PDB file of C-alpha atoms in Angstrom:
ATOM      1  CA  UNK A 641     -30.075 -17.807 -11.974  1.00  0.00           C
ATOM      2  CA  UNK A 642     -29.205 -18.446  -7.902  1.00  0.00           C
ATOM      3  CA  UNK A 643     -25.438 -19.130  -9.007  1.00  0.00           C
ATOM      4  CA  UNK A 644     -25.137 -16.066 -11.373  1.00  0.00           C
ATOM      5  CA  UNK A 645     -26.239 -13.756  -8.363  1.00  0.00           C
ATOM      6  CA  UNK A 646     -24.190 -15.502  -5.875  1.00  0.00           C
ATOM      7  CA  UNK A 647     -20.890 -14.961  -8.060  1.00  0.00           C
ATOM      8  CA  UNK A 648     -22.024 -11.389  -8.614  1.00  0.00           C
ATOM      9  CA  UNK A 649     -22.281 -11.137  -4.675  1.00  0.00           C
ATOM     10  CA  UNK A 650     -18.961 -12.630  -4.207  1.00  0.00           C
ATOM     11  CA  UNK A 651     -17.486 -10.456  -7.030  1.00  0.00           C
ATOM     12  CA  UNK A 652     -18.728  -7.350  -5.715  1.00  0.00           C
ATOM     13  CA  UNK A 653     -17.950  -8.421  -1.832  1.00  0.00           C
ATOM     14  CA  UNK A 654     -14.387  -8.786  -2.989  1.00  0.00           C
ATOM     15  CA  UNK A 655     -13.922  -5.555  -5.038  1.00  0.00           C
ATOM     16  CA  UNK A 656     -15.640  -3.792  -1.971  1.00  0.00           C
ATOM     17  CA  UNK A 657     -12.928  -5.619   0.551  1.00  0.00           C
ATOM     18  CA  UNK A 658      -9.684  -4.441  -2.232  1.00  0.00           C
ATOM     19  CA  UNK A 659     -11.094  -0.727  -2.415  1.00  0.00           C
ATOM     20  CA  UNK A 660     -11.462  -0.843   0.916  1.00  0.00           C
ATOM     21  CA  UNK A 661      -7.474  -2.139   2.069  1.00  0.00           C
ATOM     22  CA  UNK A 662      -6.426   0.083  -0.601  1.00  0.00           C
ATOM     23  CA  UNK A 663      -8.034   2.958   1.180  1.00  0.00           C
ATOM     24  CA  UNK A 664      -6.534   2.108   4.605  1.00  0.00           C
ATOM     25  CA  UNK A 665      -3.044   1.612   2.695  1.00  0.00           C
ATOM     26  CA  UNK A 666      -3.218   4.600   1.063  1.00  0.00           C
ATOM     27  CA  UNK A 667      -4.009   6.361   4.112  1.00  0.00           C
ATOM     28  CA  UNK A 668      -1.088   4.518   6.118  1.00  0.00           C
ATOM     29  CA  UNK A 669       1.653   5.346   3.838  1.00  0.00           C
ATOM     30  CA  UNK A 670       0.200   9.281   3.456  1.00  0.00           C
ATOM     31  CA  UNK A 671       0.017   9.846   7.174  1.00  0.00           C
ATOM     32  CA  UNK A 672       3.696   8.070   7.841  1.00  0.00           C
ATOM     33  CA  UNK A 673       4.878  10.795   4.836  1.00  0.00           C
ATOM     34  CA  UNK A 674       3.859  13.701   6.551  1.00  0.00           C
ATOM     35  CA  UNK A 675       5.226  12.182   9.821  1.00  0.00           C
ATOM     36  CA  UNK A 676       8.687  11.459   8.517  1.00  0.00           C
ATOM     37  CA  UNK A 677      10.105  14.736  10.377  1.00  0.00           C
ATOM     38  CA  UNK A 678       9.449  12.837  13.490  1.00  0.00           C
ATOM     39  CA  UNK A 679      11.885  10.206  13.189  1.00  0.00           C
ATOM     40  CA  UNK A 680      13.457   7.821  11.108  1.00  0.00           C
ATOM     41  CA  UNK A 681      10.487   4.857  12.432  1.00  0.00           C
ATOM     42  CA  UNK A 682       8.298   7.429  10.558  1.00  0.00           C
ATOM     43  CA  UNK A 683      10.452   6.614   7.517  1.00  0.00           C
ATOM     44  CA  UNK A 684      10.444   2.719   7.996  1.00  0.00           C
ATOM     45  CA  UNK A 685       6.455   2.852   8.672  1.00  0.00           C
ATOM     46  CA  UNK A 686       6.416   4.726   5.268  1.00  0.00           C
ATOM     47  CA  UNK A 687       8.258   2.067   3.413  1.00  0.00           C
ATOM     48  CA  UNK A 688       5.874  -0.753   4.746  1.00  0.00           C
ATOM     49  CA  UNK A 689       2.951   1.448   3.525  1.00  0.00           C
ATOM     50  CA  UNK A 690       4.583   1.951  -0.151  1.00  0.00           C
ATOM     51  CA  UNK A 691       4.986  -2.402   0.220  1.00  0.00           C
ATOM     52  CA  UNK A 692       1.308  -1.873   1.661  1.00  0.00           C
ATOM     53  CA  UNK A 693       0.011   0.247  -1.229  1.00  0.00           C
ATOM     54  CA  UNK A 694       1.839  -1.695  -3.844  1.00  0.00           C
ATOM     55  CA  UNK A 695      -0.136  -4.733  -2.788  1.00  0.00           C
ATOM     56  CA  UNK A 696      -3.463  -3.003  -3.322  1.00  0.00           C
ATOM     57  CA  UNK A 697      -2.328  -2.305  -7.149  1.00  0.00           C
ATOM     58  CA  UNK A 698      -1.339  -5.867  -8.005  1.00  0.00           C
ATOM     59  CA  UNK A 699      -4.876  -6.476  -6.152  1.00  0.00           C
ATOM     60  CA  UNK A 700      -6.546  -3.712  -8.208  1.00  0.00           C
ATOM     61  CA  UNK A 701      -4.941  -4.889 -11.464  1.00  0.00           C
ATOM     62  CA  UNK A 702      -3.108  -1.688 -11.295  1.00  0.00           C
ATOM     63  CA  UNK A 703       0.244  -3.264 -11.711  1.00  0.00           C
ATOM     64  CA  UNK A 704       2.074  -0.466 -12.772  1.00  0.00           C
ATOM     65  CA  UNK A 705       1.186   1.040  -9.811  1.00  0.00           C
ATOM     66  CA  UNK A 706       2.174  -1.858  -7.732  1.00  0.00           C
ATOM     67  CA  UNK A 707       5.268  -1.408  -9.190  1.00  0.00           C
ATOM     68  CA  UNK A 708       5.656   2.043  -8.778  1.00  0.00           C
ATOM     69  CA  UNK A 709       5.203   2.076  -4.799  1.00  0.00           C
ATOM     70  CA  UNK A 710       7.685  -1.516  -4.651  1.00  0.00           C
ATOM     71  CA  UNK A 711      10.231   1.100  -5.815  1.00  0.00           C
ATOM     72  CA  UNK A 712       9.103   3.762  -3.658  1.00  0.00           C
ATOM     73  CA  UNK A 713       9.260   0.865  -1.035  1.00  0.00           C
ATOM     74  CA  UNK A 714      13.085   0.394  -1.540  1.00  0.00           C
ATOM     75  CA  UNK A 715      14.138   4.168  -1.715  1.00  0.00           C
ATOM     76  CA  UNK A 716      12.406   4.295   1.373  1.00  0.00           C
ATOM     77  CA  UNK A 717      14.489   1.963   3.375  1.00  0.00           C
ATOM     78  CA  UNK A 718      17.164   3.208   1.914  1.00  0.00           C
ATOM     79  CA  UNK A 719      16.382   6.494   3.364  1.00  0.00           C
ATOM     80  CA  UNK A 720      15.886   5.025   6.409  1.00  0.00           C
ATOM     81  CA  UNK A 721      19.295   3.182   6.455  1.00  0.00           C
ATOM     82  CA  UNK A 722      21.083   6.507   5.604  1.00  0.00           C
ATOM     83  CA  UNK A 723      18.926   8.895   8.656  1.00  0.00           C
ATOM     84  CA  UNK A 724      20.329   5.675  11.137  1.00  0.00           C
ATOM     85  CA  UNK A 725      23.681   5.713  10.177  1.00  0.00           C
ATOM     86  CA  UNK A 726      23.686   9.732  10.381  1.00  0.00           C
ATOM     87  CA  UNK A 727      22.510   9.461  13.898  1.00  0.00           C
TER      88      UNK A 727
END
């Protein structure tokens, strides 16, 4: 019975430490979006928050999330390429 609680423990410990990078993530890349006006490092930050988020939802076992923000990712730094060479 001790091991069957223990795994529980470490089970729950570990969803509890993915929900809660997933929250900071999250919060990272939305704050860096509404920032983008800024600057174009606004624009980079957001494309290491999509890389961040995407992360969190091979974590989660949300992989078509994860790959949903890796794409987001690229067509960030792409955007950020572009604003530096229009500068």
């Amino acid at each position: 019975m001790g091991y069957v609680n223990q795994t529980r423990r470490r089970v729950g410990f570990l969803t509890m430490t993915v929900t809660i990078y997933g929250v900071c993530a999250l919060s990272f890349m939305m704050v860096m979006y509404a920032m983008e006006e800024r600057g174009r490092h606004f624009i980079a930050a957001f494309a290491v928050g999509c890389v961040l988020s995407g992360v969190y939802g091979f974590l989660a076992h949300a992989w078509p999330f994860g790959v949903v923000e890796f794409i987001w990712s690229a067509i960030a730094f792409r955007r950020y390429l572009v604003a530096g060479e229009s500068s």
